[in-house]
């Protein structure tokens, strides 16, 4: 490899590493998929991107369709749930009438917050809207750092600050899809193991042949 090719390869690796690091630093929702019309746990994952300041507040804007949202207590944080009025009241299966839904959740640090190099998951238990599979729900988020600077995670996918999203799937589709994936991974692992074993045998055979040839030459 010449010098120019080597420099280009190093630059490409550096760019990929930088992109991967940036992607990992985004505020996201875990998992990426959830059953339409069902119940699920969603974790708001908040990494700290600043090298010197802690994250002290996180605001998550809920998309339409969430009548309730329970949150998991996190030591060192307090949570406030705000609701908004529905333009049209909604009847539930139980016969109740809903006049409002969850608007946003605000997580505020009561201690040191999320330090540089750390992340925090904020767990939510929610009932998902009953919408067609493939529907993407967007949860805009605001991340506030000590000193008052705010990062707005409200952009489109692929932007510098994309909003967290969850894709609705039909029923228990994520679980059903996990089994074939696991089987595929096992098959790949077995294939890799067999490949390594074959390589080891070939190398060993070549070593024996080389040793035999050397012995013949020595006797001659």
CSV table of C-alpha atoms in Angstrom, one decimal:
chain,number,residue,atom,x,y,z
A,1,UNK,CA,0.0,0.0,0.0
A,2,UNK,CA,1.5,3.4,-1.0
A,3,UNK,CA,1.5,6.4,1.3
A,4,UNK,CA,-1.5,8.1,-0.3
A,5,UNK,CA,-3.6,4.9,0.0
A,6,UNK,CA,-2.5,4.5,3.6
A,7,UNK,CA,-3.5,8.1,4.5
A,8,UNK,CA,-6.9,7.6,2.8
A,9,UNK,CA,-7.5,4.4,4.7
A,10,UNK,CA,-6.6,6.1,8.0
A,11,UNK,CA,-8.9,9.0,7.2
A,12,UNK,CA,-11.8,6.7,6.3
A,13,UNK,CA,-11.4,4.8,9.6
A,14,UNK,CA,-11.3,8.0,11.6
A,15,UNK,CA,-14.4,9.3,9.9
A,16,UNK,CA,-16.3,6.1,10.6
A,17,UNK,CA,-15.2,6.2,14.2
A,18,UNK,CA,-16.3,9.8,14.6
A,19,UNK,CA,-19.7,9.0,13.1
A,20,UNK,CA,-20.2,6.0,15.3
A,21,UNK,CA,-19.2,8.1,18.4
A,22,UNK,CA,-21.6,10.8,17.4
A,23,UNK,CA,-24.5,8.4,16.9
A,24,UNK,CA,-23.9,6.8,20.2
A,25,UNK,CA,-24.0,10.2,21.9
A,26,UNK,CA,-27.6,11.0,20.7
A,27,UNK,CA,-30.5,11.0,23.0
A,28,UNK,CA,-32.5,7.9,22.0
A,29,UNK,CA,-35.4,5.7,23.1
A,30,UNK,CA,-34.8,2.0,23.8
A,31,UNK,CA,-36.1,-0.2,22.2
A,32,UNK,CA,-36.5,1.2,18.7
A,33,UNK,CA,-39.7,-0.8,18.2
A,34,UNK,CA,-42.9,-1.3,20.2
A,35,UNK,CA,-46.2,-3.1,19.7
A,36,UNK,CA,-49.0,-0.9,18.3
A,37,UNK,CA,-51.9,-0.7,20.8
A,38,UNK,CA,-49.9,-2.6,23.4
A,39,UNK,CA,-48.0,-1.8,26.6
A,40,UNK,CA,-44.2,-1.4,26.7
A,41,UNK,CA,-41.3,-0.1,28.7
A,42,UNK,CA,-39.4,2.7,26.9
A,43,UNK,CA,-36.1,4.0,28.2
A,44,UNK,CA,-35.0,7.5,27.4
A,45,UNK,CA,-31.3,7.1,27.1
A,46,UNK,CA,-29.4,10.4,27.7
A,47,UNK,CA,-25.6,10.4,27.2
A,48,UNK,CA,-23.5,13.4,28.3
A,49,UNK,CA,-21.7,14.9,25.3
A,50,UNK,CA,-20.0,17.8,27.1
A,51,UNK,CA,-16.4,17.3,28.3
A,52,UNK,CA,-16.8,19.5,31.4
A,53,UNK,CA,-20.4,20.1,32.2
A,54,UNK,CA,-23.1,17.8,33.7
A,55,UNK,CA,-26.6,17.3,32.3
A,56,UNK,CA,-29.0,18.8,34.8
A,57,UNK,CA,-32.4,18.6,33.0
A,58,UNK,CA,-34.1,16.5,30.3
A,59,UNK,CA,-37.5,17.4,28.8
A,60,UNK,CA,-39.3,14.7,26.7
A,61,UNK,CA,-42.2,15.9,24.5
A,62,UNK,CA,-44.7,13.1,24.0
A,63,UNK,CA,-46.4,12.6,20.6
A,64,UNK,CA,-50.2,12.5,20.4
A,65,UNK,CA,-51.9,9.3,21.7
A,66,UNK,CA,-50.5,8.8,25.2
A,67,UNK,CA,-53.2,9.0,27.8
A,68,UNK,CA,-50.9,8.0,30.7
A,69,UNK,CA,-47.2,7.5,31.3
A,70,UNK,CA,-45.7,6.0,34.4
A,71,UNK,CA,-42.0,6.7,35.2
A,72,UNK,CA,-39.4,4.7,37.1
A,73,UNK,CA,-37.9,6.6,40.1
A,74,UNK,CA,-34.3,7.5,39.6
A,75,UNK,CA,-32.2,8.5,42.6
A,76,UNK,CA,-31.0,12.1,42.3
A,77,UNK,CA,-33.8,13.1,39.9
A,78,UNK,CA,-37.3,14.5,40.3
A,79,UNK,CA,-40.0,14.1,37.6
A,80,UNK,CA,-42.9,16.3,36.6
A,81,UNK,CA,-45.6,15.1,34.2
A,82,UNK,CA,-47.5,17.8,32.3
A,83,UNK,CA,-50.7,17.1,30.3
A,84,UNK,CA,-52.5,18.9,27.5
A,85,UNK,CA,-56.2,19.1,26.7
A,86,UNK,CA,-57.6,17.0,23.9
A,87,UNK,CA,-59.4,18.8,21.1
A,88,UNK,CA,-61.9,16.0,21.1
A,89,UNK,CA,-62.6,13.8,24.2
A,90,UNK,CA,-61.9,10.1,23.7
A,91,UNK,CA,-63.9,7.2,25.0
A,92,UNK,CA,-61.9,4.3,26.4
A,93,UNK,CA,-62.8,0.6,26.2
A,94,UNK,CA,-63.9,0.8,29.8
A,95,UNK,CA,-66.4,3.6,29.0
A,96,UNK,CA,-64.4,6.4,30.6
A,97,UNK,CA,-64.0,9.7,28.8
A,98,UNK,CA,-60.5,11.2,28.4
A,99,UNK,CA,-60.2,14.9,28.1
A,100,UNK,CA,-56.4,15.2,28.3
A,101,UNK,CA,-53.2,13.3,27.5
A,102,UNK,CA,-49.6,13.4,28.4
A,103,UNK,CA,-47.8,16.4,27.0
A,104,UNK,CA,-44.3,16.2,28.4
A,105,UNK,CA,-42.1,14.8,31.1
A,106,UNK,CA,-39.4,16.9,32.8
A,107,UNK,CA,-36.5,15.1,34.6
A,108,UNK,CA,-34.6,17.5,36.8
A,109,UNK,CA,-31.4,16.6,38.7
A,110,UNK,CA,-31.5,17.2,42.5
A,111,UNK,CA,-27.8,16.2,42.8
A,112,UNK,CA,-24.9,16.3,40.4
A,113,UNK,CA,-26.8,15.2,37.3
A,114,UNK,CA,-25.2,13.2,34.5
A,115,UNK,CA,-21.4,13.7,34.6
A,116,UNK,CA,-19.2,13.9,31.5
A,117,UNK,CA,-18.6,10.4,30.1
A,118,UNK,CA,-21.8,9.0,31.7
A,119,UNK,CA,-25.3,8.3,30.5
A,120,UNK,CA,-28.6,7.8,32.3
A,121,UNK,CA,-31.7,5.8,31.4
A,122,UNK,CA,-35.1,7.2,32.4
A,123,UNK,CA,-37.6,4.3,32.3
A,124,UNK,CA,-41.2,4.9,31.2
A,125,UNK,CA,-44.2,2.4,31.2
A,126,UNK,CA,-46.7,3.4,28.5
A,127,UNK,CA,-49.6,2.3,26.5
A,128,UNK,CA,-48.8,2.7,22.8
A,129,UNK,CA,-51.3,4.3,20.3
A,130,UNK,CA,-53.2,1.8,18.2
A,131,UNK,CA,-51.8,3.0,14.8
A,132,UNK,CA,-50.7,1.1,11.7
A,133,UNK,CA,-47.5,-0.9,11.9
A,134,UNK,CA,-44.6,1.1,10.5
A,135,UNK,CA,-45.8,4.3,12.1
A,136,UNK,CA,-42.9,6.3,13.6
A,137,UNK,CA,-43.5,8.1,16.8
A,138,UNK,CA,-41.3,11.1,17.4
A,139,UNK,CA,-40.3,12.2,20.9
A,140,UNK,CA,-38.6,15.6,20.8
A,141,UNK,CA,-36.2,16.2,23.7
A,142,UNK,CA,-34.3,19.1,25.2
A,143,UNK,CA,-31.1,18.4,27.1
A,144,UNK,CA,-29.9,21.2,29.5
A,145,UNK,CA,-26.4,21.4,30.8
A,146,UNK,CA,-25.0,23.1,33.9
A,147,UNK,CA,-24.7,26.8,33.1
A,148,UNK,CA,-27.9,26.8,31.0
A,149,UNK,CA,-26.8,25.7,27.6
A,150,UNK,CA,-29.5,23.6,25.8
A,151,UNK,CA,-29.2,20.9,23.1
A,152,UNK,CA,-32.5,20.5,21.2
A,153,UNK,CA,-33.0,16.9,19.9
A,154,UNK,CA,-35.8,17.9,17.6
A,155,UNK,CA,-34.3,17.3,14.1
A,156,UNK,CA,-35.1,14.8,11.4
A,157,UNK,CA,-33.3,11.4,11.3
A,158,UNK,CA,-29.8,11.8,10.1
A,159,UNK,CA,-29.5,15.4,11.2
A,160,UNK,CA,-27.0,16.6,13.8
A,161,UNK,CA,-29.5,16.5,16.6
A,162,UNK,CA,-32.3,14.0,15.5
A,163,UNK,CA,-35.4,13.6,17.7
A,164,UNK,CA,-35.7,10.1,19.3
A,165,UNK,CA,-38.1,7.8,17.5
A,166,UNK,CA,-40.0,4.5,18.0
A,167,UNK,CA,-41.5,2.5,15.2
A,168,UNK,CA,-44.8,0.7,15.9
A,169,UNK,CA,-45.0,-3.0,14.9
A,170,UNK,CA,-47.9,-5.4,14.8
A,171,UNK,CA,-48.4,-7.4,18.0
A,172,UNK,CA,-45.3,-9.2,19.4
A,173,UNK,CA,-43.4,-8.8,16.1
A,174,UNK,CA,-40.1,-7.8,17.8
A,175,UNK,CA,-40.0,-11.0,19.9
A,176,UNK,CA,-40.9,-13.1,16.9
A,177,UNK,CA,-38.1,-11.6,14.9
A,178,UNK,CA,-35.6,-12.1,17.6
A,179,UNK,CA,-35.6,-15.9,17.4
A,180,UNK,CA,-34.5,-16.3,13.7
A,181,UNK,CA,-31.8,-13.6,14.4
A,182,UNK,CA,-30.4,-15.6,17.3
A,183,UNK,CA,-30.4,-18.8,15.2
A,184,UNK,CA,-28.6,-16.9,12.4
A,185,UNK,CA,-26.0,-15.6,14.8
A,186,UNK,CA,-25.4,-19.1,16.1
A,187,UNK,CA,-25.0,-20.4,12.6
A,188,UNK,CA,-22.5,-17.7,11.8
A,189,UNK,CA,-20.6,-18.4,15.0
A,190,UNK,CA,-20.5,-22.1,14.1
A,191,UNK,CA,-19.3,-21.2,10.6
A,192,UNK,CA,-16.6,-19.0,12.0
A,193,UNK,CA,-15.5,-21.8,14.3
A,194,UNK,CA,-15.4,-24.4,11.5
A,195,UNK,CA,-13.4,-22.0,9.4
A,196,UNK,CA,-10.8,-21.4,12.1
A,197,UNK,CA,-10.6,-25.2,12.6
A,198,UNK,CA,-9.9,-25.8,8.9
A,199,UNK,CA,-7.3,-23.1,8.8
A,200,UNK,CA,-5.6,-24.6,11.8
A,201,UNK,CA,-5.6,-28.1,10.2
A,202,UNK,CA,-4.1,-26.7,6.9
A,203,UNK,CA,-1.4,-24.8,8.8
A,204,UNK,CA,-0.6,-27.9,10.8
A,205,UNK,CA,-0.4,-30.0,7.7
A,206,UNK,CA,1.9,-27.5,6.0
A,207,UNK,CA,4.1,-27.6,9.1
A,208,UNK,CA,4.4,-31.4,8.9
A,209,UNK,CA,5.2,-31.3,5.2
A,210,UNK,CA,7.9,-28.7,5.8
A,211,UNK,CA,9.4,-30.7,8.6
A,212,UNK,CA,9.4,-33.9,6.6
A,213,UNK,CA,11.1,-32.1,3.7
A,214,UNK,CA,13.7,-30.7,6.0
A,215,UNK,CA,14.4,-34.2,7.4
A,216,UNK,CA,14.8,-35.7,3.9
A,217,UNK,CA,17.2,-33.0,3.0
A,218,UNK,CA,19.2,-33.5,6.2
A,219,UNK,CA,19.5,-37.3,5.5
A,220,UNK,CA,20.5,-36.6,1.9
